[in-house]
């Protein structure tokens, strides 16, 4: 079983739609939860991070973490064609044996926002 | 400020050959990570350097892979001899410090194709 599960999509929505992206995980030791965005032929770039449970908002983006359900979400409001990319969730277990801050990624969801 | 750079951007080699990938982290970043994405799979951690020391190499697939970071600046990842299953995109990332909210900045990746 993968530590982090993420539906690869693709997900296609019209411009202006609200997008919901989700990941589930199995390791209850994960404390930091990240969302990365990756454009084609580029490296992942950090969008948002959340520590433990709760919500975090940044402009059109909202990240939610529900540790009791081992479930995280990223919401994109008023989606734009420029949001078309692959969105990757990633997690860190800071108290793992190595404590390196290594990222555990989901497979990524490909999003297309159509004009 | 220059970001993380990787060279080459794309490499096509035959099975049994040797390939060396290079990563130049952001100046001043002591932490350097290597990740790999095999087609259809998630991005997976390979190893982590702190300056010139290997902090965690638990993700290295086997002894055909050798990573070095002499002098604590750039890093190389050598695959010798390359096998078909080594094909994928190799990402390098750097951060000022491990874990917590110290963002890992990713390079654009090296796409390796083993024929």
PDB file of C-alpha atoms in Angstrom:
ATOM      1  CA  UNK A   1       0.000   0.000   0.000  1.00  0.00           C
ATOM      2  CA  UNK A   2       1.286   3.441  -0.927  1.00  0.00           C
ATOM      3  CA  UNK A   3       1.852   5.863   1.943  1.00  0.00           C
ATOM      4  CA  UNK A   4       0.076   8.629   0.028  1.00  0.00           C
ATOM      5  CA  UNK A   5      -2.774   8.076  -2.403  1.00  0.00           C
ATOM      6  CA  UNK A   6      -3.783  10.666  -4.973  1.00  0.00           C
ATOM      7  CA  UNK A   7      -6.072  10.265  -7.959  1.00  0.00           C
ATOM      8  CA  UNK A   8      -3.984  11.091 -11.054  1.00  0.00           C
ATOM      9  CA  UNK A   9      -7.011  12.344 -12.986  1.00  0.00           C
ATOM     10  CA  UNK A  10      -6.979  14.023 -15.418  1.00  0.00           C
ATOM     11  CA  UNK A  11      -9.433  16.552 -14.108  1.00  0.00           C
ATOM     12  CA  UNK A  12     -10.955  19.002 -16.571  1.00  0.00           C
ATOM     13  CA  UNK A  13     -13.035  21.985 -15.439  1.00  0.00           C
ATOM     14  CA  UNK A  14     -14.349  25.185 -17.045  1.00  0.00           C
ATOM     15  CA  UNK A  15     -12.753  28.508 -16.195  1.00  0.00           C
ATOM     16  CA  UNK A  16     -14.180  29.961 -12.991  1.00  0.00           C
ATOM     17  CA  UNK A  17     -15.021  26.592 -11.444  1.00  0.00           C
ATOM     18  CA  UNK A  18     -14.066  25.571  -7.928  1.00  0.00           C
ATOM     19  CA  UNK A  19     -11.532  22.762  -8.007  1.00  0.00           C
ATOM     20  CA  UNK A  20     -11.121  20.212  -5.249  1.00  0.00           C
ATOM     21  CA  UNK A  21      -7.966  18.105  -5.113  1.00  0.00           C
ATOM     22  CA  UNK A  22      -7.458  15.439  -2.478  1.00  0.00           C
ATOM     23  CA  UNK A  23      -4.999  13.011  -0.971  1.00  0.00           C
ATOM     24  CA  UNK A  24      -5.263  10.313   1.631  1.00  0.00           C
ATOM     25  CA  UNK A  25      -2.385   8.918   3.623  1.00  0.00           C
ATOM     26  CA  UNK A  26      -1.682   6.017   5.904  1.00  0.00           C
ATOM     27  CA  UNK A  27       1.174   7.202   8.135  1.00  0.00           C
ATOM     28  CA  UNK A  28      -0.238   8.948  11.189  1.00  0.00           C
ATOM     29  CA  UNK A  29       3.247  10.334  11.944  1.00  0.00           C
ATOM     30  CA  UNK A  30       3.075  12.843   9.076  1.00  0.00           C
ATOM     31  CA  UNK A  31       3.007  16.372  10.480  1.00  0.00           C
ATOM     32  CA  UNK A  32       3.628  18.698   7.566  1.00  0.00           C
ATOM     33  CA  UNK A  33       1.448  18.672   4.505  1.00  0.00           C
ATOM     34  CA  UNK A  34       2.378  20.410   1.298  1.00  0.00           C
ATOM     35  CA  UNK A  35       0.863  21.108  -2.048  1.00  0.00           C
ATOM     36  CA  UNK A  36       3.185  21.498  -5.004  1.00  0.00           C
ATOM     37  CA  UNK A  37       2.309  22.663  -8.486  1.00  0.00           C
ATOM     38  CA  UNK A  38       4.234  21.377 -11.471  1.00  0.00           C
ATOM     39  CA  UNK A  39       4.012  22.773 -14.962  1.00  0.00           C
ATOM     40  CA  UNK A  40       5.055  20.668 -17.910  1.00  0.00           C
ATOM     41  CA  UNK A  41       8.845  20.233 -18.199  1.00  0.00           C
ATOM     42  CA  UNK A  42       9.385  22.113 -14.940  1.00  0.00           C
ATOM     43  CA  UNK A  43      10.163  21.079 -11.387  1.00  0.00           C
ATOM     44  CA  UNK A  44       7.556  21.124  -8.621  1.00  0.00           C
ATOM     45  CA  UNK A  45       7.087  24.442  -6.851  1.00  0.00           C
ATOM     46  CA  UNK A  46       5.614  24.831  -3.401  1.00  0.00           C
ATOM     47  CA  UNK A  47       2.119  26.302  -3.316  1.00  0.00           C
ATOM     48  CA  UNK A  48       1.143  25.923   0.318  1.00  0.00           C
ATOM     49  CA  UNK A  49       2.003  23.995   3.434  1.00  0.00           C
ATOM     50  CA  UNK A  50       0.028  23.218   6.554  1.00  0.00           C
ATOM     51  CA  UNK A  51       1.157  21.939   9.900  1.00  0.00           C
ATOM     52  CA  UNK A  52      -1.104  19.402  11.600  1.00  0.00           C
ATOM     53  CA  UNK A  53      -4.857  19.800  11.181  1.00  0.00           C
ATOM     54  CA  UNK A  54      -6.742  22.861  10.086  1.00  0.00           C
ATOM     55  CA  UNK A  55      -7.223  25.226   7.193  1.00  0.00           C
ATOM     56  CA  UNK A  56      -4.923  27.665   5.478  1.00  0.00           C
ATOM     57  CA  UNK A  57      -5.917  30.197   2.869  1.00  0.00           C
ATOM     58  CA  UNK A  58      -3.763  32.049   0.364  1.00  0.00           C
ATOM     59  CA  UNK A  59      -5.597  34.025  -2.245  1.00  0.00           C
ATOM     60  CA  UNK A  60      -7.668  31.667  -4.363  1.00  0.00           C
ATOM     61  CA  UNK A  61      -6.124  28.612  -2.721  1.00  0.00           C
ATOM     62  CA  UNK A  62      -7.256  26.887   0.483  1.00  0.00           C
ATOM     63  CA  UNK A  63      -5.534  23.891   2.016  1.00  0.00           C
ATOM     64  CA  UNK A  64      -7.301  21.665   4.523  1.00  0.00           C
ATOM     65  CA  UNK A  65      -5.925  18.892   6.684  1.00  0.00           C
ATOM     66  CA  UNK A  66      -8.040  16.401   8.600  1.00  0.00           C
ATOM     67  CA  UNK A  67      -5.610  14.220  10.540  1.00  0.00           C
ATOM     68  CA  UNK A  68      -8.389  12.173  12.113  1.00  0.00           C
ATOM     69  CA  UNK A  69      -9.402  10.997   8.648  1.00  0.00           C
ATOM     70  CA  UNK A  70      -5.870  11.127   7.191  1.00  0.00           C
ATOM     71  CA  UNK A  71      -7.230  13.287   4.399  1.00  0.00           C
ATOM     72  CA  UNK A  72      -5.959  16.531   2.896  1.00  0.00           C
ATOM     73  CA  UNK A  73      -7.509  18.815   0.304  1.00  0.00           C
ATOM     74  CA  UNK A  74      -6.606  21.749  -1.874  1.00  0.00           C
ATOM     75  CA  UNK A  75      -9.376  24.014  -3.136  1.00  0.00           C
ATOM     76  CA  UNK A  76      -8.889  26.428  -5.990  1.00  0.00           C
ATOM     77  CA  UNK A  77     -11.535  29.121  -6.357  1.00  0.00           C
ATOM     78  CA  UNK A  78     -12.260  30.950  -9.593  1.00  0.00           C
ATOM     79  CA  UNK A  79      -9.946  28.616 -11.482  1.00  0.00           C
ATOM     80  CA  UNK A  80      -7.999  30.078 -14.385  1.00  0.00           C
ATOM     81  CA  UNK A  81      -6.442  28.482 -17.471  1.00  0.00           C
ATOM     82  CA  UNK A  82      -3.060  29.355 -15.961  1.00  0.00           C
ATOM     83  CA  UNK A  83      -3.883  26.954 -13.109  1.00  0.00           C
ATOM     84  CA  UNK A  84      -3.604  24.070 -15.563  1.00  0.00           C
ATOM     85  CA  UNK A  85      -0.802  21.939 -14.170  1.00  0.00           C
ATOM     86  CA  UNK A  86      -0.120  18.834 -12.121  1.00  0.00           C
ATOM     87  CA  UNK A  87      -0.797  19.251  -8.420  1.00  0.00           C
ATOM     88  CA  UNK A  88       1.170  17.069  -6.042  1.00  0.00           C
ATOM     89  CA  UNK A  89       0.525  16.549  -2.381  1.00  0.00           C
ATOM     90  CA  UNK A  90       3.558  15.838  -0.243  1.00  0.00           C
ATOM     91  CA  UNK A  91       4.124  15.056   3.396  1.00  0.00           C
ATOM     92  CA  UNK A  92       6.917  15.029   5.931  1.00  0.00           C
ATOM     93  CA  UNK A  93       7.424  12.854   8.961  1.00  0.00           C
ATOM     94  CA  UNK A  94       9.735  15.019  11.042  1.00  0.00           C
ATOM     95  CA  UNK A  95      10.102  12.419  13.716  1.00  0.00           C
ATOM     96  CA  UNK A  96      11.107   9.647  11.399  1.00  0.00           C
ATOM     97  CA  UNK A  97      14.319   7.835  12.082  1.00  0.00           C
ATOM     98  CA  UNK A  98      16.349   9.986   9.736  1.00  0.00           C
ATOM     99  CA  UNK A  99      14.607  13.338  10.251  1.00  0.00           C
ATOM    100  CA  UNK A 100      15.847  14.553   6.917  1.00  0.00           C
ATOM    101  CA  UNK A 101      12.731  16.369   5.860  1.00  0.00           C
ATOM    102  CA  UNK A 102      12.362  14.070   2.882  1.00  0.00           C
ATOM    103  CA  UNK A 103       9.121  14.551   1.046  1.00  0.00           C
ATOM    104  CA  UNK A 104       6.674  11.704   0.493  1.00  0.00           C
ATOM    105  CA  UNK A 105       4.664  12.523  -2.620  1.00  0.00           C
ATOM    106  CA  UNK A 106       1.326  11.504  -3.995  1.00  0.00           C
ATOM    107  CA  UNK A 107       1.169  10.610  -7.655  1.00  0.00           C
ATOM    108  CA  UNK A 108      -0.131  14.036  -8.638  1.00  0.00           C
ATOM    109  CA  UNK A 109      -3.420  15.117 -10.222  1.00  0.00           C
ATOM    110  CA  UNK A 110      -3.354  16.647 -13.687  1.00  0.00           C
ATOM    111  CA  UNK A 111      -5.726  19.613 -13.885  1.00  0.00           C
ATOM    112  CA  UNK A 112      -6.903  21.328 -17.033  1.00  0.00           C
ATOM    113  CA  UNK A 113      -8.902  24.534 -16.802  1.00  0.00           C
ATOM    114  CA  UNK A 114     -10.636  25.267 -20.079  1.00  0.00           C
ATOM    115  CA  UNK A 115     -11.300  28.889 -21.134  1.00  0.00           C
TER     116      UNK A 115
ATOM    117  CA  UNK B   1      18.903  34.754  -7.766  1.00  0.00           C
ATOM    118  CA  UNK B   2      19.465  31.616  -9.791  1.00  0.00           C
ATOM    119  CA  UNK B   3      17.358  28.621  -8.911  1.00  0.00           C
ATOM    120  CA  UNK B   4      18.366  24.978  -8.818  1.00  0.00           C
ATOM    121  CA  UNK B   5      19.884  23.949 -12.110  1.00  0.00           C
ATOM    122  CA  UNK B   6      20.300  20.468 -13.515  1.00  0.00           C
ATOM    123  CA  UNK B   7      22.317  19.150 -16.401  1.00  0.00           C
ATOM    124  CA  UNK B   8      21.627  17.629 -18.838  1.00  0.00           C
ATOM    125  CA  UNK B   9      17.954  18.298 -19.339  1.00  0.00           C
ATOM    126  CA  UNK B  10      17.587  15.080 -21.277  1.00  0.00           C
ATOM    127  CA  UNK B  11      19.818  12.042 -21.698  1.00  0.00           C
ATOM    128  CA  UNK B  12      19.272   9.020 -23.914  1.00  0.00           C
ATOM    129  CA  UNK B  13      21.634   6.100 -23.362  1.00  0.00           C
ATOM    130  CA  UNK B  14      21.740   2.394 -24.046  1.00  0.00           C
ATOM    131  CA  UNK B  15      21.438  -0.263 -21.421  1.00  0.00           C
ATOM    132  CA  UNK B  16      24.782  -0.938 -19.826  1.00  0.00           C
ATOM    133  CA  UNK B  17      26.166   2.543 -20.387  1.00  0.00           C
ATOM    134  CA  UNK B  18      27.048   5.053 -17.700  1.00  0.00           C
ATOM    135  CA  UNK B  19      25.354   8.391 -17.161  1.00  0.00           C
ATOM    136  CA  UNK B  20      26.181  11.199 -14.770  1.00  0.00           C
ATOM    137  CA  UNK B  21      23.607  13.773 -13.774  1.00  0.00           C
ATOM    138  CA  UNK B  22      24.587  17.073 -12.235  1.00  0.00           C
ATOM    139  CA  UNK B  23      22.741  19.369  -9.856  1.00  0.00           C
ATOM    140  CA  UNK B  24      23.731  22.874  -8.809  1.00  0.00           C
ATOM    141  CA  UNK B  25      21.728  23.936  -5.761  1.00  0.00           C
ATOM    142  CA  UNK B  26      20.811  27.462  -4.792  1.00  0.00           C
ATOM    143  CA  UNK B  27      23.861  29.211  -3.388  1.00  0.00           C
ATOM    144  CA  UNK B  28      24.043  28.868   0.381  1.00  0.00           C
ATOM    145  CA  UNK B  29      21.717  25.887   0.595  1.00  0.00           C
ATOM    146  CA  UNK B  30      23.406  23.205   2.652  1.00  0.00           C
ATOM    147  CA  UNK B  31      20.703  20.625   2.037  1.00  0.00           C
ATOM    148  CA  UNK B  32      20.483  18.875  -1.275  1.00  0.00           C
ATOM    149  CA  UNK B  33      18.007  16.166  -2.203  1.00  0.00           C
ATOM    150  CA  UNK B  34      17.693  13.808  -5.132  1.00  0.00           C
ATOM    151  CA  UNK B  35      14.299  12.459  -6.162  1.00  0.00           C
ATOM    152  CA  UNK B  36      13.148  10.333  -9.068  1.00  0.00           C
ATOM    153  CA  UNK B  37       9.886   9.916 -10.898  1.00  0.00           C
ATOM    154  CA  UNK B  38       9.408   6.756 -12.892  1.00  0.00           C
ATOM    155  CA  UNK B  39       6.636   6.934 -15.511  1.00  0.00           C
ATOM    156  CA  UNK B  40       3.216   6.436 -13.996  1.00  0.00           C
ATOM    157  CA  UNK B  41       4.538   6.547 -10.449  1.00  0.00           C
ATOM    158  CA  UNK B  42       4.958   9.158  -7.762  1.00  0.00           C
ATOM    159  CA  UNK B  43       8.116  11.196  -7.175  1.00  0.00           C
ATOM    160  CA  UNK B  44      10.287   9.210  -4.781  1.00  0.00           C
ATOM    161  CA  UNK B  45      13.102  10.291  -2.499  1.00  0.00           C
ATOM    162  CA  UNK B  46      16.548   8.952  -3.295  1.00  0.00           C
ATOM    163  CA  UNK B  47      18.936  10.645  -0.893  1.00  0.00           C
ATOM    164  CA  UNK B  48      19.770  13.716   1.123  1.00  0.00           C
ATOM    165  CA  UNK B  49      23.052  15.572   1.571  1.00  0.00           C
ATOM    166  CA  UNK B  50      23.909  18.034   4.276  1.00  0.00           C
ATOM    167  CA  UNK B  51      26.862  19.874   2.816  1.00  0.00           C
ATOM    168  CA  UNK B  52      29.123  17.073   1.601  1.00  0.00           C
ATOM    169  CA  UNK B  53      27.773  14.377   3.932  1.00  0.00           C
ATOM    170  CA  UNK B  54      25.111  11.844   3.031  1.00  0.00           C
ATOM    171  CA  UNK B  55      22.429  12.212   5.689  1.00  0.00           C
ATOM    172  CA  UNK B  56      19.988   9.677   4.338  1.00  0.00           C
ATOM    173  CA  UNK B  57      20.415   7.417   1.343  1.00  0.00           C
ATOM    174  CA  UNK B  58      17.584   5.073   2.158  1.00  0.00           C
ATOM    175  CA  UNK B  59      15.883   5.692  -1.176  1.00  0.00           C
ATOM    176  CA  UNK B  60      18.776   4.702  -3.403  1.00  0.00           C
ATOM    177  CA  UNK B  61      17.563   1.734  -5.488  1.00  0.00           C
ATOM    178  CA  UNK B  62      20.782  -0.278  -5.551  1.00  0.00           C
ATOM    179  CA  UNK B  63      24.546  -0.022  -5.774  1.00  0.00           C
ATOM    180  CA  UNK B  64      24.442   0.969  -9.428  1.00  0.00           C
ATOM    181  CA  UNK B  65      23.635   4.460  -8.193  1.00  0.00           C
ATOM    182  CA  UNK B  66      26.364   6.643  -6.726  1.00  0.00           C
ATOM    183  CA  UNK B  67      25.807  10.180  -5.502  1.00  0.00           C
ATOM    184  CA  UNK B  68      28.526  12.608  -4.535  1.00  0.00           C
ATOM    185  CA  UNK B  69      28.733  16.169  -3.351  1.00  0.00           C
ATOM    186  CA  UNK B  70      32.381  16.999  -3.100  1.00  0.00           C
ATOM    187  CA  UNK B  71      33.015  20.316  -1.393  1.00  0.00           C
ATOM    188  CA  UNK B  72      29.394  20.651  -0.434  1.00  0.00           C
ATOM    189  CA  UNK B  73      28.421  22.563  -3.562  1.00  0.00           C
ATOM    190  CA  UNK B  74      27.136  20.808  -6.649  1.00  0.00           C
ATOM    191  CA  UNK B  75      26.176  17.151  -6.644  1.00  0.00           C
ATOM    192  CA  UNK B  76      26.427  14.367  -9.176  1.00  0.00           C
ATOM    193  CA  UNK B  77      24.383  11.208  -9.486  1.00  0.00           C
ATOM    194  CA  UNK B  78      25.999   8.453 -11.502  1.00  0.00           C
ATOM    195  CA  UNK B  79      24.187   5.416 -12.783  1.00  0.00           C
ATOM    196  CA  UNK B  80      26.508   2.589 -13.791  1.00  0.00           C
ATOM    197  CA  UNK B  81      25.569   0.408 -15.569  1.00  0.00           C
ATOM    198  CA  UNK B  82      22.180   1.810 -16.534  1.00  0.00           C
ATOM    199  CA  UNK B  83      19.203  -0.533 -16.799  1.00  0.00           C
ATOM    200  CA  UNK B  84      15.879  -0.062 -18.564  1.00  0.00           C
ATOM    201  CA  UNK B  85      14.044   0.484 -15.281  1.00  0.00           C
ATOM    202  CA  UNK B  86      16.261   3.478 -14.488  1.00  0.00           C
ATOM    203  CA  UNK B  87      14.377   5.544 -17.044  1.00  0.00           C
ATOM    204  CA  UNK B  88      12.516   8.451 -15.513  1.00  0.00           C
ATOM    205  CA  UNK B  89      12.895  12.053 -14.453  1.00  0.00           C
ATOM    206  CA  UNK B  90      15.514  12.805 -11.827  1.00  0.00           C
ATOM    207  CA  UNK B  91      14.875  15.877  -9.739  1.00  0.00           C
ATOM    208  CA  UNK B  92      17.247  17.707  -7.488  1.00  0.00           C
ATOM    209  CA  UNK B  93      16.066  20.020  -4.726  1.00  0.00           C
ATOM    210  CA  UNK B  94      17.819  22.214  -2.209  1.00  0.00           C
ATOM    211  CA  UNK B  95      16.860  23.935   1.009  1.00  0.00           C
ATOM    212  CA  UNK B  96      18.508  26.062   3.648  1.00  0.00           C
ATOM    213  CA  UNK B  97      17.680  23.590   6.393  1.00  0.00           C
ATOM    214  CA  UNK B  98      15.951  20.208   6.513  1.00  0.00           C
ATOM    215  CA  UNK B  99      12.404  19.547   7.510  1.00  0.00           C
ATOM    216  CA  UNK B 100       9.862  21.933   8.992  1.00  0.00           C
ATOM    217  CA  UNK B 101       8.865  24.730   6.680  1.00  0.00           C
ATOM    218  CA  UNK B 102      12.190  25.121   4.960  1.00  0.00           C
ATOM    219  CA  UNK B 103      11.006  24.942   1.417  1.00  0.00           C
ATOM    220  CA  UNK B 104      12.714  22.580  -0.948  1.00  0.00           C
ATOM    221  CA  UNK B 105      13.317  24.308  -4.261  1.00  0.00           C
ATOM    222  CA  UNK B 106      13.285  21.931  -7.176  1.00  0.00           C
ATOM    223  CA  UNK B 107      15.249  21.971 -10.370  1.00  0.00           C
ATOM    224  CA  UNK B 108      13.601  21.269 -13.737  1.00  0.00           C
ATOM    225  CA  UNK B 109      14.767  17.682 -13.699  1.00  0.00           C
ATOM    226  CA  UNK B 110      16.824  15.471 -15.987  1.00  0.00           C
ATOM    227  CA  UNK B 111      14.817  13.154 -18.175  1.00  0.00           C
ATOM    228  CA  UNK B 112      16.748   9.887 -18.514  1.00  0.00           C
ATOM    229  CA  UNK B 113      15.816   7.373 -21.167  1.00  0.00           C
ATOM    230  CA  UNK B 114      17.570   4.003 -21.161  1.00  0.00           C
ATOM    231  CA  UNK B 115      17.088   2.029 -24.372  1.00  0.00           C
TER     232      UNK B 115
END
